[in-house]
Amino acid sequence: QLQLVESGGGLVQPGGSLRLSCAVSGDSLDNYAIGWFRQDPGKEREGVSCISRRGAVINYVDSVKGRFTISRDNAKNTVFLQMNSLKPEDTAVYYCAAHRISYLFCSITRREYDYWGQGTQVTVSS
């Protein structure tokens, strides 16, 4: 029933910025923790960032700390991932995922998530 739709991907040069959006429908975003993941062909899906249901807990994978910022607007049922100082190694399909109910849940382990979006392509290249 829950649906997640990512948007905002595209082609940018190294050092550039993108803001990804994850729009949730079918239920209130307030009920979910959200994670961002990414995957390149031939590689396993990697956790990037997460934010707990009310935003009290936030985590990032080491490779994006200081460059990426996760945020949420529960009133608009949307989660964002602001990506700055992009590097070629950030190139991947980016997915958002949802975990329902757990109050302080925030994980970048993909097995913990129940609902997934279709992904949006991010390409960082000269």
mmCIF file of C-alpha atoms in Angstrom:
data_model
loop_
_atom_site.group_PDB
_atom_site.id
_atom_site.type_symbol
_atom_site.label_atom_id
_atom_site.label_comp_id
_atom_site.label_asym_id
_atom_site.label_seq_id
_atom_site.Cartn_x
_atom_site.Cartn_y
_atom_site.Cartn_z
ATOM 1 C CA GLN A 1 0.000 0.000 0.000
ATOM 2 C CA LEU A 2 2.814 2.404 0.815
ATOM 3 C CA GLN A 3 4.465 3.919 -2.248
ATOM 4 C CA LEU A 4 7.741 5.787 -2.515
ATOM 5 C CA VAL A 5 8.839 7.749 -5.567
ATOM 6 C CA GLU A 6 12.342 9.175 -5.915
ATOM 7 C CA SER A 7 13.173 12.151 -8.089
ATOM 8 C CA GLY A 8 15.931 14.695 -8.615
ATOM 9 C CA GLY A 9 18.658 12.560 -10.130
ATOM 10 C CA GLY A 10 20.659 13.597 -13.148
ATOM 11 C CA LEU A 11 24.077 14.214 -14.641
ATOM 12 C CA VAL A 12 26.416 16.591 -12.812
ATOM 13 C CA GLN A 13 30.104 17.428 -12.900
ATOM 14 C CA PRO A 14 32.412 16.564 -10.007
ATOM 15 C CA GLY A 15 31.968 19.121 -7.252
ATOM 16 C CA GLY A 16 28.372 19.779 -8.216
ATOM 17 C CA SER A 17 25.196 19.327 -6.197
ATOM 18 C CA LEU A 18 21.871 17.561 -6.455
ATOM 19 C CA ARG A 19 18.859 17.327 -4.181
ATOM 20 C CA LEU A 20 16.967 14.059 -4.245
ATOM 21 C CA SER A 21 13.355 13.815 -3.110
ATOM 22 C CA CYS A 22 11.415 10.818 -1.848
ATOM 23 C CA ALA A 23 7.662 11.352 -2.017
ATOM 24 C CA VAL A 24 5.556 9.001 0.093
ATOM 25 C CA SER A 25 1.914 8.143 -0.524
ATOM 26 C CA GLY A 26 -0.590 5.615 0.796
ATOM 27 C CA ASP A 27 0.247 6.431 4.427
ATOM 28 C CA SER A 28 1.548 9.306 6.516
ATOM 29 C CA LEU A 29 5.298 9.808 6.450
ATOM 30 C CA ASP A 30 5.134 10.375 10.225
ATOM 31 C CA ASN A 31 4.820 6.604 10.681
ATOM 32 C CA TYR A 32 8.129 5.751 9.015
ATOM 33 C CA ALA A 33 11.851 5.965 9.334
ATOM 34 C CA ILE A 34 13.475 6.509 5.938
ATOM 35 C CA GLY A 35 16.765 5.293 4.520
ATOM 36 C CA TRP A 36 18.638 6.262 1.368
ATOM 37 C CA PHE A 37 20.598 3.581 -0.477
ATOM 38 C CA ARG A 38 22.577 3.449 -3.696
ATOM 39 C CA GLN A 39 23.663 0.769 -6.123
ATOM 40 C CA ASP A 40 26.010 0.647 -9.109
ATOM 41 C CA PRO A 41 25.877 -2.230 -11.621
ATOM 42 C CA GLY A 42 27.793 -5.228 -10.321
ATOM 43 C CA LYS A 43 27.858 -3.944 -6.743
ATOM 44 C CA GLU A 44 25.647 -4.618 -3.754
ATOM 45 C CA ARG A 45 23.236 -1.985 -2.565
ATOM 46 C CA GLU A 46 24.912 0.341 -0.069
ATOM 47 C CA GLY A 47 23.287 2.272 2.736
ATOM 48 C CA VAL A 48 23.925 6.016 2.472
ATOM 49 C CA SER A 49 21.860 7.728 5.145
ATOM 50 C CA CYS A 50 18.861 7.309 7.407
ATOM 51 C CA ILE A 51 16.521 9.449 9.466
ATOM 52 C CA SER A 52 14.259 8.269 12.262
ATOM 53 C CA ARG A 53 10.518 8.778 12.350
ATOM 54 C CA ARG A 54 10.660 12.191 13.997
ATOM 55 C CA GLY A 55 14.129 13.120 12.837
ATOM 56 C CA ALA A 56 15.785 12.669 16.228
ATOM 57 C CA VAL A 57 18.337 10.161 14.925
ATOM 58 C CA ILE A 58 20.349 10.612 11.724
ATOM 59 C CA ASN A 59 23.207 8.547 10.346
ATOM 60 C CA TYR A 60 25.489 8.608 7.297
ATOM 61 C CA VAL A 61 27.933 6.215 5.760
ATOM 62 C CA ASP A 62 31.486 7.486 6.272
ATOM 63 C CA SER A 63 32.072 8.210 2.597
ATOM 64 C CA VAL A 64 29.355 10.901 2.465
ATOM 65 C CA LYS A 65 29.743 12.549 5.876
ATOM 66 C CA GLY A 66 30.132 16.291 5.548
ATOM 67 C CA ARG A 67 28.824 16.265 1.979
ATOM 68 C CA PHE A 68 25.287 14.829 2.168
ATOM 69 C CA THR A 69 22.407 16.003 4.359
ATOM 70 C CA ILE A 70 19.179 14.104 4.961
ATOM 71 C CA SER A 71 16.012 15.899 6.049
ATOM 72 C CA ARG A 72 12.282 15.333 6.150
ATOM 73 C CA ASP A 73 9.104 17.356 5.858
ATOM 74 C CA ASN A 74 6.414 15.159 7.348
ATOM 75 C CA ALA A 75 3.652 17.645 6.547
ATOM 76 C CA LYS A 76 4.491 17.253 2.859
ATOM 77 C CA ASN A 77 5.219 13.516 3.055
ATOM 78 C CA THR A 78 8.658 14.066 1.552
ATOM 79 C CA VAL A 79 12.238 13.179 2.508
ATOM 80 C CA PHE A 80 15.227 14.890 0.941
ATOM 81 C CA LEU A 81 18.866 14.051 0.383
ATOM 82 C CA GLN A 82 20.988 17.099 -0.357
ATOM 83 C CA MET A 83 24.203 16.002 -2.045
ATOM 84 C CA ASN A 84 27.078 18.471 -2.296
ATOM 85 C CA SER A 85 30.672 18.167 -3.487
ATOM 86 C CA LEU A 86 29.736 15.174 -5.588
ATOM 87 C CA LYS A 87 32.422 12.742 -6.669
ATOM 88 C CA PRO A 88 32.488 10.230 -9.538
ATOM 89 C CA GLU A 89 32.281 7.427 -6.983
ATOM 90 C CA ASP A 90 28.859 8.751 -5.954
ATOM 91 C CA THR A 91 27.500 7.591 -9.307
ATOM 92 C CA ALA A 92 24.705 5.076 -8.698
ATOM 93 C CA VAL A 93 20.984 4.517 -8.726
ATOM 94 C CA TYR A 94 19.664 6.015 -5.494
ATOM 95 C CA TYR A 95 16.729 4.441 -3.672
ATOM 96 C CA CYS A 96 14.675 5.489 -0.698
ATOM 97 C CA ALA A 97 13.165 2.913 1.641
ATOM 98 C CA ALA A 98 10.741 2.953 4.570
ATOM 99 C CA HIS A 99 10.546 1.198 7.940
ATOM 100 C CA ARG A 100 7.276 1.525 9.826
ATOM 101 C CA ILE A 101 6.610 2.185 13.514
ATOM 102 C CA SER A 102 9.936 1.832 15.373
ATOM 103 C CA TYR A 103 10.327 5.101 17.253
ATOM 104 C CA LEU A 104 14.100 5.554 17.257
ATOM 105 C CA PHE A 105 14.926 3.301 14.346
ATOM 106 C CA CYS A 106 17.635 4.555 12.011
ATOM 107 C CA SER A 107 19.630 2.029 10.030
ATOM 108 C CA ILE A 108 21.577 1.877 6.779
ATOM 109 C CA THR A 109 21.182 -1.894 6.612
ATOM 110 C CA ARG A 110 18.898 -2.671 3.688
ATOM 111 C CA ARG A 111 17.395 -5.840 5.202
ATOM 112 C CA GLU A 112 15.656 -3.699 7.833
ATOM 113 C CA TYR A 113 13.419 -1.947 5.305
ATOM 114 C CA ASP A 114 10.049 -3.097 4.036
ATOM 115 C CA TYR A 115 9.160 -0.626 1.283
ATOM 116 C CA TRP A 116 11.285 0.609 -1.608
ATOM 117 C CA GLY A 117 11.060 3.151 -4.371
ATOM 118 C CA GLN A 118 12.034 2.576 -7.987
ATOM 119 C CA GLY A 119 15.261 4.553 -7.844
ATOM 120 C CA THR A 120 16.682 7.624 -9.558
ATOM 121 C CA GLN A 121 19.961 7.714 -11.474
ATOM 122 C CA VAL A 122 22.776 9.973 -10.308
ATOM 123 C CA THR A 123 25.781 10.289 -12.603
ATOM 124 C CA VAL A 124 28.829 12.344 -11.646
ATOM 125 C CA SER A 125 31.188 12.767 -14.582
ATOM 126 C CA SER A 126 33.249 15.307 -16.484
#
